[in-house]
């Protein structure tokens, strides 16, 4: 258990200090904003979805270490995968951190995301850990209904 706690801290610190995909996407990328008023975490997510595939994803924001590390790991986890897989992972992750019945921390799709399993005991932290995922969900749900004039 102490090993798991140490791993959890190392992974979170690493992603907090060197967040992956910490950049803006321009040119037609979807954009969604997330806010966790309980902690003050804010982030903006950029998503490039084409043919049902998450081609690129980036984020910027400010907040606590958990929210930033979670956003960083989320972008790593969904980049290059289908939007369908991203939604499935959202559900797995959500079940994991909320301690939902049937949550499976051994599901291989979660990979390193299992380090967030410990936050289930801290309801405020659950919101920090899920903020990026809720924002991802919002960006995925946006429809590509911009009319083209070409
Ligand atoms: Zn937070």
Tab-separated table of N, CA and C and ligand atoms in Angstrom:
chain	number	residue	atom	x	y	z
A	1	UNK	N	0.836	-1.213	0.000
A	1	UNK	CA	0.000	0.000	0.000
A	1	UNK	C	0.864	1.253	0.000
A	2	UNK	N	1.974	1.207	0.787
A	2	UNK	CA	2.840	2.383	0.822
A	2	UNK	C	3.534	2.548	-0.526
A	3	UNK	N	3.817	1.397	-1.190
A	3	UNK	CA	4.412	1.465	-2.525
A	3	UNK	C	3.471	2.170	-3.480
A	4	UNK	N	2.207	1.798	-3.386
A	4	UNK	CA	1.210	2.399	-4.271
A	4	UNK	C	1.128	3.898	-4.000
A	5	UNK	N	1.177	4.267	-2.716
A	5	UNK	CA	1.126	5.679	-2.368
A	5	UNK	C	2.298	6.449	-2.940
A	6	UNK	N	3.462	5.801	-2.941
A	6	UNK	CA	4.660	6.459	-3.452
A	6	UNK	C	4.580	6.624	-4.963
A	7	UNK	N	4.138	5.561	-5.628
A	7	UNK	CA	3.980	5.604	-7.076
A	7	UNK	C	3.000	6.704	-7.455
A	8	UNK	N	1.918	6.740	-6.715
A	8	UNK	CA	0.871	7.738	-6.937
A	8	UNK	C	1.460	9.144	-6.877
A	9	UNK	N	2.263	9.379	-5.833
A	9	UNK	CA	2.852	10.707	-5.681
A	9	UNK	C	3.840	11.024	-6.786
A	10	UNK	N	4.672	10.041	-7.141
A	10	UNK	CA	5.687	10.284	-8.172
A	10	UNK	C	5.048	10.608	-9.514
A	11	UNK	N	4.043	9.823	-9.879
A	11	UNK	CA	3.408	10.016	-11.185
A	11	UNK	C	2.702	11.360	-11.226
A	12	UNK	N	2.001	11.696	-10.144
A	12	UNK	CA	1.267	12.961	-10.108
A	12	UNK	C	2.231	14.150	-10.134
A	13	UNK	N	3.300	14.055	-9.360
A	13	UNK	CA	4.281	15.150	-9.339
A	13	UNK	C	4.914	15.334	-10.705
A	14	UNK	N	5.253	14.219	-11.341
A	14	UNK	CA	5.897	14.278	-12.656
A	14	UNK	C	4.991	14.969	-13.671
A	15	UNK	N	3.734	14.556	-13.701
A	15	UNK	CA	2.809	15.146	-14.674
A	15	UNK	C	2.444	16.584	-14.320
A	16	UNK	N	2.480	16.904	-13.032
A	16	UNK	CA	2.196	18.278	-12.627
A	16	UNK	C	3.338	19.202	-13.044
A	17	UNK	N	4.577	18.714	-12.894
A	17	UNK	CA	5.736	19.545	-13.238
A	17	UNK	C	5.960	19.628	-14.741
A	18	UNK	N	5.683	18.511	-15.432
A	18	UNK	CA	5.898	18.482	-16.873
A	18	UNK	C	4.637	17.997	-17.574
A	19	UNK	N	3.594	18.806	-17.555
A	19	UNK	CA	2.342	18.338	-18.146
A	19	UNK	C	2.498	18.038	-19.641
A	20	UNK	N	1.954	16.913	-20.079
A	20	UNK	CA	2.006	16.519	-21.482
A	20	UNK	C	0.904	17.251	-22.251
A	21	UNK	N	1.194	17.506	-23.504
A	21	UNK	CA	0.194	18.124	-24.394
A	21	UNK	C	-0.333	19.452	-23.851
A	22	UNK	N	0.549	20.191	-23.184
A	22	UNK	CA	0.143	21.452	-22.584
A	22	UNK	C	0.293	22.568	-23.612
A	23	UNK	N	-0.675	22.626	-24.509
A	23	UNK	CA	-0.624	23.638	-25.565
A	23	UNK	C	-2.017	23.826	-26.170
A	24	UNK	N	-2.136	24.913	-26.894
A	24	UNK	CA	-3.385	25.239	-27.570
A	24	UNK	C	-3.385	24.598	-28.950
A	25	UNK	N	-4.554	24.172	-29.408
A	25	UNK	CA	-4.703	23.758	-30.804
A	25	UNK	C	-5.525	24.818	-31.513
A	26	UNK	N	-5.105	25.167	-32.689
A	26	UNK	CA	-5.859	26.176	-33.435
A	26	UNK	C	-6.648	25.549	-34.570
A	27	UNK	N	-7.008	26.369	-35.512
A	27	UNK	CA	-7.588	25.917	-36.781
A	27	UNK	C	-8.667	24.848	-36.689
A	28	UNK	N	-9.806	25.239	-36.159
A	28	UNK	CA	-10.954	24.342	-36.206
A	28	UNK	C	-11.009	23.293	-35.129
A	29	UNK	N	-10.050	23.301	-34.203
A	29	UNK	CA	-10.113	22.331	-33.114
A	29	UNK	C	-11.301	22.655	-32.217
A	30	UNK	N	-11.905	21.621	-31.656
A	30	UNK	CA	-12.978	21.854	-30.693
A	30	UNK	C	-12.358	22.392	-29.409
A	31	UNK	N	-13.175	23.132	-28.676
A	31	UNK	CA	-12.688	23.745	-27.455
A	31	UNK	C	-13.761	23.609	-26.388
A	32	UNK	N	-13.374	23.248	-25.190
A	32	UNK	CA	-14.322	23.194	-24.082
A	32	UNK	C	-13.623	23.687	-22.823
A	33	UNK	N	-14.382	24.385	-21.987
A	33	UNK	CA	-13.833	24.908	-20.743
A	33	UNK	C	-14.355	24.106	-19.559
A	34	UNK	N	-13.491	23.901	-18.591
A	34	UNK	CA	-13.885	23.195	-17.380
A	34	UNK	C	-13.538	24.022	-16.161
A	35	UNK	N	-14.386	23.922	-15.148
A	35	UNK	CA	-14.179	24.695	-13.927
A	35	UNK	C	-14.635	23.870	-12.737
A	36	UNK	N	-13.777	23.785	-11.750
A	36	UNK	CA	-14.126	23.103	-10.509
A	36	UNK	C	-14.106	24.129	-9.387
A	37	UNK	N	-15.258	24.742	-9.088
A	37	UNK	CA	-15.288	25.842	-8.118
A	37	UNK	C	-14.885	25.418	-6.705
A	38	UNK	N	-15.046	24.126	-6.389
A	38	UNK	CA	-14.690	23.671	-5.044
A	38	UNK	C	-13.214	23.867	-4.741
A	39	UNK	N	-12.397	23.757	-5.781
A	39	UNK	CA	-10.944	23.836	-5.598
A	39	UNK	C	-10.354	25.031	-6.325
A	40	UNK	N	-11.076	25.537	-7.320
A	40	UNK	CA	-10.564	26.656	-8.102
A	40	UNK	C	-9.818	26.220	-9.355
A	41	UNK	N	-9.949	24.943	-9.722
A	41	UNK	CA	-9.270	24.448	-10.923
A	41	UNK	C	-10.002	24.923	-12.175
A	42	UNK	N	-9.216	25.365	-13.158
A	42	UNK	CA	-9.772	25.774	-14.448
A	42	UNK	C	-8.927	25.177	-15.552
A	43	UNK	N	-9.599	24.730	-16.607
A	43	UNK	CA	-8.812	24.307	-17.756
A	43	UNK	C	-9.600	24.485	-19.035
A	44	UNK	N	-8.858	24.670	-20.090
A	44	UNK	CA	-9.434	24.731	-21.424
A	44	UNK	C	-8.840	23.583	-22.220
A	45	UNK	N	-9.726	22.808	-22.830
A	45	UNK	CA	-9.304	21.630	-23.571
A	45	UNK	C	-9.509	21.861	-25.061
A	46	UNK	N	-8.543	21.436	-25.826
A	46	UNK	CA	-8.625	21.536	-27.288
A	46	UNK	C	-8.575	20.135	-27.865
A	47	UNK	N	-9.438	19.892	-28.823
A	47	UNK	CA	-9.586	18.536	-29.335
A	47	UNK	C	-9.707	18.569	-30.851
A	48	UNK	N	-8.881	17.776	-31.501
A	48	UNK	CA	-8.956	17.649	-32.949
A	48	UNK	C	-9.477	16.247	-33.263
A	49	UNK	N	-10.753	16.166	-33.621
A	49	UNK	CA	-11.380	14.877	-33.915
A	49	UNK	C	-11.663	14.795	-35.407
A	50	UNK	N	-11.181	13.729	-36.015
A	50	UNK	CA	-11.449	13.539	-37.433
A	50	UNK	C	-11.767	12.072	-37.688
A	51	UNK	N	-12.846	11.836	-38.432
A	51	UNK	CA	-13.271	10.469	-38.747
A	51	UNK	C	-13.359	9.599	-37.492
A	52	UNK	N	-13.894	10.186	-36.411
A	52	UNK	CA	-14.096	9.424	-35.187
A	52	UNK	C	-12.823	9.146	-34.402
A	53	UNK	N	-11.726	9.797	-34.790
A	53	UNK	CA	-10.450	9.561	-34.145
A	53	UNK	C	-9.957	10.838	-33.458
A	54	UNK	N	-9.460	10.691	-32.235
A	54	UNK	CA	-8.856	11.836	-31.543
A	54	UNK	C	-7.445	12.008	-32.101
A	55	UNK	N	-7.320	12.901	-33.079
A	55	UNK	CA	-6.021	13.061	-33.739
A	55	UNK	C	-5.046	13.846	-32.889
A	56	UNK	N	-5.567	14.841	-32.191
A	56	UNK	CA	-4.685	15.627	-31.328
A	56	UNK	C	-5.512	16.212	-30.190
A	57	UNK	N	-4.850	16.450	-29.092
A	57	UNK	CA	-5.518	17.002	-27.925
A	57	UNK	C	-4.510	17.826	-27.148
A	58	UNK	N	-4.966	18.961	-26.623
A	58	UNK	CA	-4.093	19.799	-25.826
A	58	UNK	C	-4.910	20.493	-24.747
A	59	UNK	N	-4.216	21.021	-23.746
A	59	UNK	CA	-4.950	21.749	-22.708
A	59	UNK	C	-4.077	22.835	-22.108
A	60	UNK	N	-4.745	23.797	-21.518
A	60	UNK	CA	-4.071	24.806	-20.725
A	60	UNK	C	-4.956	25.111	-19.529
A	61	UNK	N	-4.361	25.589	-18.471
A	61	UNK	CA	-5.191	25.897	-17.325
A	61	UNK	C	-4.368	26.117	-16.080
A	62	UNK	N	-5.073	26.312	-14.991
A	62	UNK	CA	-4.413	26.484	-13.710
A	62	UNK	C	-5.222	25.753	-12.662
A	63	UNK	N	-4.522	25.204	-11.703
A	63	UNK	CA	-5.238	24.473	-10.667
A	63	UNK	C	-4.276	23.663	-9.832
A	64	UNK	N	-4.821	22.790	-9.015
A	64	UNK	CA	-4.002	22.005	-8.102
A	64	UNK	C	-3.264	20.903	-8.869
A	65	UNK	N	-2.336	20.267	-8.186
A	65	UNK	CA	-1.498	19.235	-8.809
A	65	UNK	C	-2.339	18.089	-9.358
A	66	UNK	N	-3.367	17.707	-8.637
A	66	UNK	CA	-4.171	16.565	-9.090
A	66	UNK	C	-4.925	16.891	-10.367
A	67	UNK	N	-5.499	18.079	-10.443
A	67	UNK	CA	-6.260	18.434	-11.647
A	67	UNK	C	-5.342	18.537	-12.855
A	68	UNK	N	-4.160	19.084	-12.651
A	68	UNK	CA	-3.230	19.249	-13.764
A	68	UNK	C	-2.657	17.902	-14.198
A	69	UNK	N	-2.266	17.084	-13.230
A	69	UNK	CA	-1.714	15.765	-13.553
A	69	UNK	C	-2.774	14.908	-14.238
A	70	UNK	N	-4.009	15.014	-13.768
A	70	UNK	CA	-5.081	14.230	-14.361
A	70	UNK	C	-5.332	14.663	-15.806
A	71	UNK	N	-5.300	15.972	-16.054
A	71	UNK	CA	-5.499	16.476	-17.417
A	71	UNK	C	-4.363	15.998	-18.316
A	72	UNK	N	-3.149	16.061	-17.807
A	72	UNK	CA	-1.990	15.632	-18.576
A	72	UNK	C	-2.100	14.151	-18.947
A	73	UNK	N	-2.460	13.327	-17.979
A	73	UNK	CA	-2.546	11.886	-18.221
A	73	UNK	C	-3.743	11.544	-19.094
A	74	UNK	N	-4.805	12.319	-18.970
A	74	UNK	CA	-5.977	12.098	-19.815
A	74	UNK	C	-5.614	12.324	-21.279
A	75	UNK	N	-4.883	13.413	-21.553
A	75	UNK	CA	-4.540	13.696	-22.949
A	75	UNK	C	-3.661	12.586	-23.518
A	76	UNK	N	-2.723	12.092	-22.710
A	76	UNK	CA	-1.879	10.978	-23.147
A	76	UNK	C	-2.717	9.734	-23.435
A	77	UNK	N	-3.732	9.527	-22.605
A	77	UNK	CA	-4.518	8.292	-22.687
A	77	UNK	C	-5.450	8.266	-23.900
A	78	UNK	N	-5.923	9.417	-24.344
A	78	UNK	CA	-6.930	9.402	-25.423
A	78	UNK	C	-6.348	9.775	-26.791
A	79	UNK	N	-5.177	10.390	-26.794
A	79	UNK	CA	-4.589	10.819	-28.058
A	79	UNK	C	-4.309	9.614	-28.958
A	80	UNK	N	-4.795	9.699	-30.194
A	80	UNK	CA	-4.572	8.605	-31.138
A	80	UNK	C	-5.592	7.496	-31.043
A	81	UNK	N	-6.516	7.609	-30.092
A	81	UNK	CA	-7.548	6.590	-29.949
A	81	UNK	C	-8.867	7.093	-30.521
A	82	UNK	N	-9.823	6.184	-30.693
A	82	UNK	CA	-11.110	6.594	-31.223
A	82	UNK	C	-11.893	7.360	-30.160
A	83	UNK	N	-12.814	8.200	-30.621
A	83	UNK	CA	-13.669	8.946	-29.708
A	83	UNK	C	-14.493	7.983	-28.854
A	84	UNK	N	-14.853	6.847	-29.452
A	84	UNK	CA	-15.614	5.829	-28.730
A	84	UNK	C	-14.799	5.281	-27.552
A	85	UNK	N	-13.533	4.978	-27.813
A	85	UNK	CA	-12.649	4.488	-26.752
A	85	UNK	C	-12.475	5.538	-25.661
A	86	UNK	N	-12.427	6.810	-26.079
A	86	UNK	CA	-12.244	7.893	-25.111
A	86	UNK	C	-13.437	7.966	-24.157
A	87	UNK	N	-14.641	7.785	-24.702
A	87	UNK	CA	-15.842	7.801	-23.858
A	87	UNK	C	-15.847	6.595	-22.919
A	88	UNK	N	-15.432	5.438	-23.441
A	88	UNK	CA	-15.368	4.225	-22.607
A	88	UNK	C	-14.373	4.423	-21.465
A	89	UNK	N	-13.248	5.065	-21.780
A	89	UNK	CA	-12.225	5.313	-20.767
A	89	UNK	C	-12.722	6.326	-19.730
A	90	UNK	N	-13.469	7.313	-20.195
A	90	UNK	CA	-14.096	8.276	-19.281
A	90	UNK	C	-14.919	7.526	-18.240
A	91	UNK	N	-15.729	6.556	-18.699
A	91	UNK	CA	-16.596	5.816	-17.772
A	91	UNK	C	-15.775	4.974	-16.801
A	92	UNK	N	-14.761	4.287	-17.330
A	92	UNK	CA	-13.896	3.459	-16.476
A	92	UNK	C	-13.230	4.312	-15.399
A	93	UNK	N	-12.706	5.461	-15.839
A	93	UNK	CA	-11.990	6.348	-14.921
A	93	UNK	C	-12.936	6.915	-13.871
A	94	UNK	N	-14.111	7.318	-14.338
A	94	UNK	CA	-15.098	7.889	-13.432
A	94	UNK	C	-15.501	6.871	-12.361
A	95	UNK	N	-15.745	5.627	-12.798
A	95	UNK	CA	-16.097	4.565	-11.847
A	95	UNK	C	-14.959	4.324	-10.862
A	96	UNK	N	-13.734	4.366	-11.373
A	96	UNK	CA	-12.557	4.111	-10.537
A	96	UNK	C	-12.443	5.139	-9.415
A	97	UNK	N	-12.514	6.424	-9.776
A	97	UNK	CA	-12.254	7.460	-8.774
A	97	UNK	C	-13.458	7.746	-7.880
A	98	UNK	N	-14.650	7.330	-8.311
A	98	UNK	CA	-15.808	7.514	-7.443
A	98	UNK	C	-16.079	6.253	-6.632
A	99	UNK	N	-15.300	5.184	-6.891
A	99	UNK	CA	-15.495	3.942	-6.162
A	99	UNK	C	-16.834	3.312	-6.470
A	100	UNK	N	-17.289	3.445	-7.707
A	100	UNK	CA	-18.582	2.884	-8.116
A	100	UNK	C	-18.538	1.364	-8.017
A	101	UNK	N	-19.685	0.749	-7.673
A	101	UNK	CA	-19.714	-0.709	-7.648
A	101	UNK	C	-19.391	-1.242	-9.049
A	102	UNK	N	-18.544	-2.246	-9.119
A	102	UNK	CA	-18.183	-2.795	-10.415
A	102	UNK	C	-16.968	-2.125	-11.028
A	103	UNK	N	-16.420	-1.120	-10.353
A	103	UNK	CA	-15.206	-0.478	-10.856
A	103	UNK	C	-14.078	-1.508	-10.861
A	104	UNK	N	-13.309	-1.544	-11.935
A	104	UNK	CA	-12.277	-2.548	-12.080
A	104	UNK	C	-10.916	-1.880	-12.264
A	105	UNK	N	-10.169	-1.795	-11.162
A	105	UNK	CA	-8.857	-1.139	-11.220
A	105	UNK	C	-7.870	-1.957	-12.036
A	106	UNK	N	-8.198	-3.231	-12.318
A	106	UNK	CA	-7.288	-4.086	-13.079
A	106	UNK	C	-7.544	-4.027	-14.575
A	107	UNK	N	-8.535	-3.245	-14.985
A	107	UNK	CA	-8.816	-3.144	-16.408
A	107	UNK	C	-7.585	-2.582	-17.121
A	108	UNK	N	-7.018	-3.342	-18.059
A	108	UNK	CA	-5.772	-2.894	-18.696
A	108	UNK	C	-5.902	-1.564	-19.429
A	109	UNK	N	-7.128	-1.200	-19.808
A	109	UNK	CA	-7.301	0.064	-20.526
A	109	UNK	C	-6.971	1.267	-19.655
A	110	UNK	N	-7.055	1.094	-18.333
A	110	UNK	CA	-6.773	2.218	-17.434
A	110	UNK	C	-5.282	2.547	-17.382
A	111	UNK	N	-4.450	1.520	-17.519
A	111	UNK	CA	-3.004	1.753	-17.477
A	111	UNK	C	-2.597	2.543	-16.241
A	112	UNK	N	-1.782	3.567	-16.447
A	112	UNK	CA	-1.257	4.371	-15.334
A	112	UNK	C	-2.334	5.167	-14.603
A	113	UNK	N	-3.513	5.274	-15.217
A	113	UNK	CA	-4.581	6.072	-14.596
A	113	UNK	C	-5.003	5.495	-13.246
A	114	UNK	N	-4.634	4.236	-12.955
A	114	UNK	CA	-5.015	3.640	-11.668
A	114	UNK	C	-4.407	4.388	-10.487
A	115	UNK	N	-3.374	5.202	-10.744
A	115	UNK	CA	-2.787	5.938	-9.616
A	115	UNK	C	-3.803	6.877	-8.966
A	116	UNK	N	-4.897	7.168	-9.694
A	116	UNK	CA	-5.917	8.066	-9.143
A	116	UNK	C	-6.961	7.339	-8.292
A	117	UNK	N	-6.827	6.009	-8.169
A	117	UNK	CA	-7.818	5.236	-7.411
A	117	UNK	C	-7.942	5.760	-5.980
A	118	UNK	N	-6.830	6.241	-5.411
A	118	UNK	CA	-6.837	6.690	-4.025
A	118	UNK	C	-7.699	7.905	-3.746
A	119	UNK	N	-8.051	8.665	-4.781
A	119	UNK	CA	-8.803	9.893	-4.519
A	119	UNK	C	-10.257	9.612	-4.135
A	120	UNK	N	-10.699	8.349	-4.320
A	120	UNK	CA	-12.100	8.041	-4.009
A	120	UNK	C	-12.469	8.351	-2.559
A	121	UNK	N	-11.454	8.373	-1.693
A	121	UNK	CA	-11.706	8.663	-0.277
A	121	UNK	C	-11.787	10.158	0.010
A	122	UNK	N	-11.567	10.973	-1.016
A	122	UNK	CA	-11.576	12.424	-0.821
A	122	UNK	C	-12.483	13.090	-1.854
A	123	UNK	N	-13.755	13.279	-1.494
A	123	UNK	CA	-14.745	13.777	-2.466
A	123	UNK	C	-14.322	15.052	-3.195
A	124	UNK	N	-13.636	15.954	-2.520
A	124	UNK	CA	-13.213	17.183	-3.192
A	124	UNK	C	-12.183	16.865	-4.267
A	125	UNK	N	-11.294	15.915	-3.955
A	125	UNK	CA	-10.251	15.517	-4.890
A	125	UNK	C	-10.822	14.768	-6.095
A	126	UNK	N	-11.946	14.088	-5.884
A	126	UNK	CA	-12.591	13.390	-6.996
A	126	UNK	C	-12.935	14.401	-8.087
A	127	UNK	N	-13.386	15.572	-7.673
A	127	UNK	CA	-13.750	16.609	-8.651
A	127	UNK	C	-12.510	17.139	-9.363
A	128	UNK	N	-11.404	17.237	-8.631
A	128	UNK	CA	-10.148	17.662	-9.257
A	128	UNK	C	-9.713	16.646	-10.316
A	129	UNK	N	-9.824	15.364	-9.966
A	129	UNK	CA	-9.335	14.306	-10.855
A	129	UNK	C	-10.230	14.124	-12.075
A	130	UNK	N	-11.522	14.426	-11.927
A	130	UNK	CA	-12.440	14.175	-13.046
A	130	UNK	C	-12.683	15.419	-13.904
A	131	UNK	N	-12.203	16.577	-13.478
A	131	UNK	CA	-12.483	17.812	-14.224
A	131	UNK	C	-12.088	17.694	-15.704
A	132	UNK	N	-10.870	17.231	-15.958
A	132	UNK	CA	-10.396	17.137	-17.343
A	132	UNK	C	-11.255	16.162	-18.147
A	133	UNK	N	-11.701	15.108	-17.488
A	133	UNK	CA	-12.502	14.096	-18.179
A	133	UNK	C	-13.892	14.619	-18.515
A	134	UNK	N	-14.485	15.366	-17.589
A	134	UNK	CA	-15.791	15.966	-17.884
A	134	UNK	C	-15.662	16.977	-19.030
A	135	UNK	N	-14.543	17.672	-19.044
A	135	UNK	CA	-14.322	18.652	-20.104
A	135	UNK	C	-14.112	17.936	-21.445
A	136	UNK	N	-13.411	16.813	-21.396
A	136	UNK	CA	-13.239	15.991	-22.601
A	136	UNK	C	-14.595	15.550	-23.142
A	137	UNK	N	-15.437	15.100	-22.229
A	137	UNK	CA	-16.771	14.624	-22.609
A	137	UNK	C	-17.546	15.737	-23.316
A	138	UNK	N	-17.451	16.936	-22.769
A	138	UNK	CA	-18.149	18.078	-23.364
A	138	UNK	C	-17.613	18.359	-24.764
A	139	UNK	N	-16.304	18.270	-24.926
A	139	UNK	CA	-15.700	18.530	-26.239
A	139	UNK	C	-16.078	17.437	-27.232
A	140	UNK	N	-16.148	16.194	-26.762
A	140	UNK	CA	-16.511	15.085	-27.651
A	140	UNK	C	-17.956	15.181	-28.103
A	141	UNK	N	-18.806	15.704	-27.224
A	141	UNK	CA	-20.240	15.773	-27.530
A	141	UNK	C	-20.595	16.893	-28.499
A	142	UNK	N	-19.654	17.822	-28.708
A	142	UNK	CA	-19.935	18.903	-29.650
A	142	UNK	C	-20.062	18.333	-31.049
A	143	UNK	N	-21.057	18.784	-31.741
A	143	UNK	CA	-21.254	18.260	-33.093
A	143	UNK	C	-20.510	19.115	-34.108
A	144	UNK	N	-20.064	18.430	-35.142
A	144	UNK	CA	-19.391	19.144	-36.230
A	144	UNK	C	-20.439	19.686	-37.194
A	145	UNK	N	-21.154	20.698	-36.776
A	145	UNK	CA	-22.244	21.149	-37.635
A	145	UNK	C	-21.986	22.566	-38.163
A	146	UNK	N	-20.715	22.902	-38.239
A	146	UNK	CA	-20.363	24.194	-38.805
A	146	UNK	C	-20.545	24.122	-40.321
A	147	UNK	N	-21.369	24.998	-40.811
A	147	UNK	CA	-21.630	24.957	-42.249
A	147	UNK	C	-20.403	25.376	-43.032
A	148	UNK	N	-20.183	24.669	-44.103
A	148	UNK	CA	-19.050	25.009	-44.957
A	148	UNK	C	-19.502	25.860	-46.138
A	149	UNK	N	-18.705	26.852	-46.440
A	149	UNK	CA	-19.050	27.725	-47.576
A	149	UNK	C	-18.242	27.327	-48.801
A	150	UNK	N	-17.448	26.287	-48.669
A	150	UNK	CA	-16.612	25.896	-49.811
A	150	UNK	C	-17.443	25.197	-50.865
B	1	LIG	ZN1	-8.159	20.778	-7.502
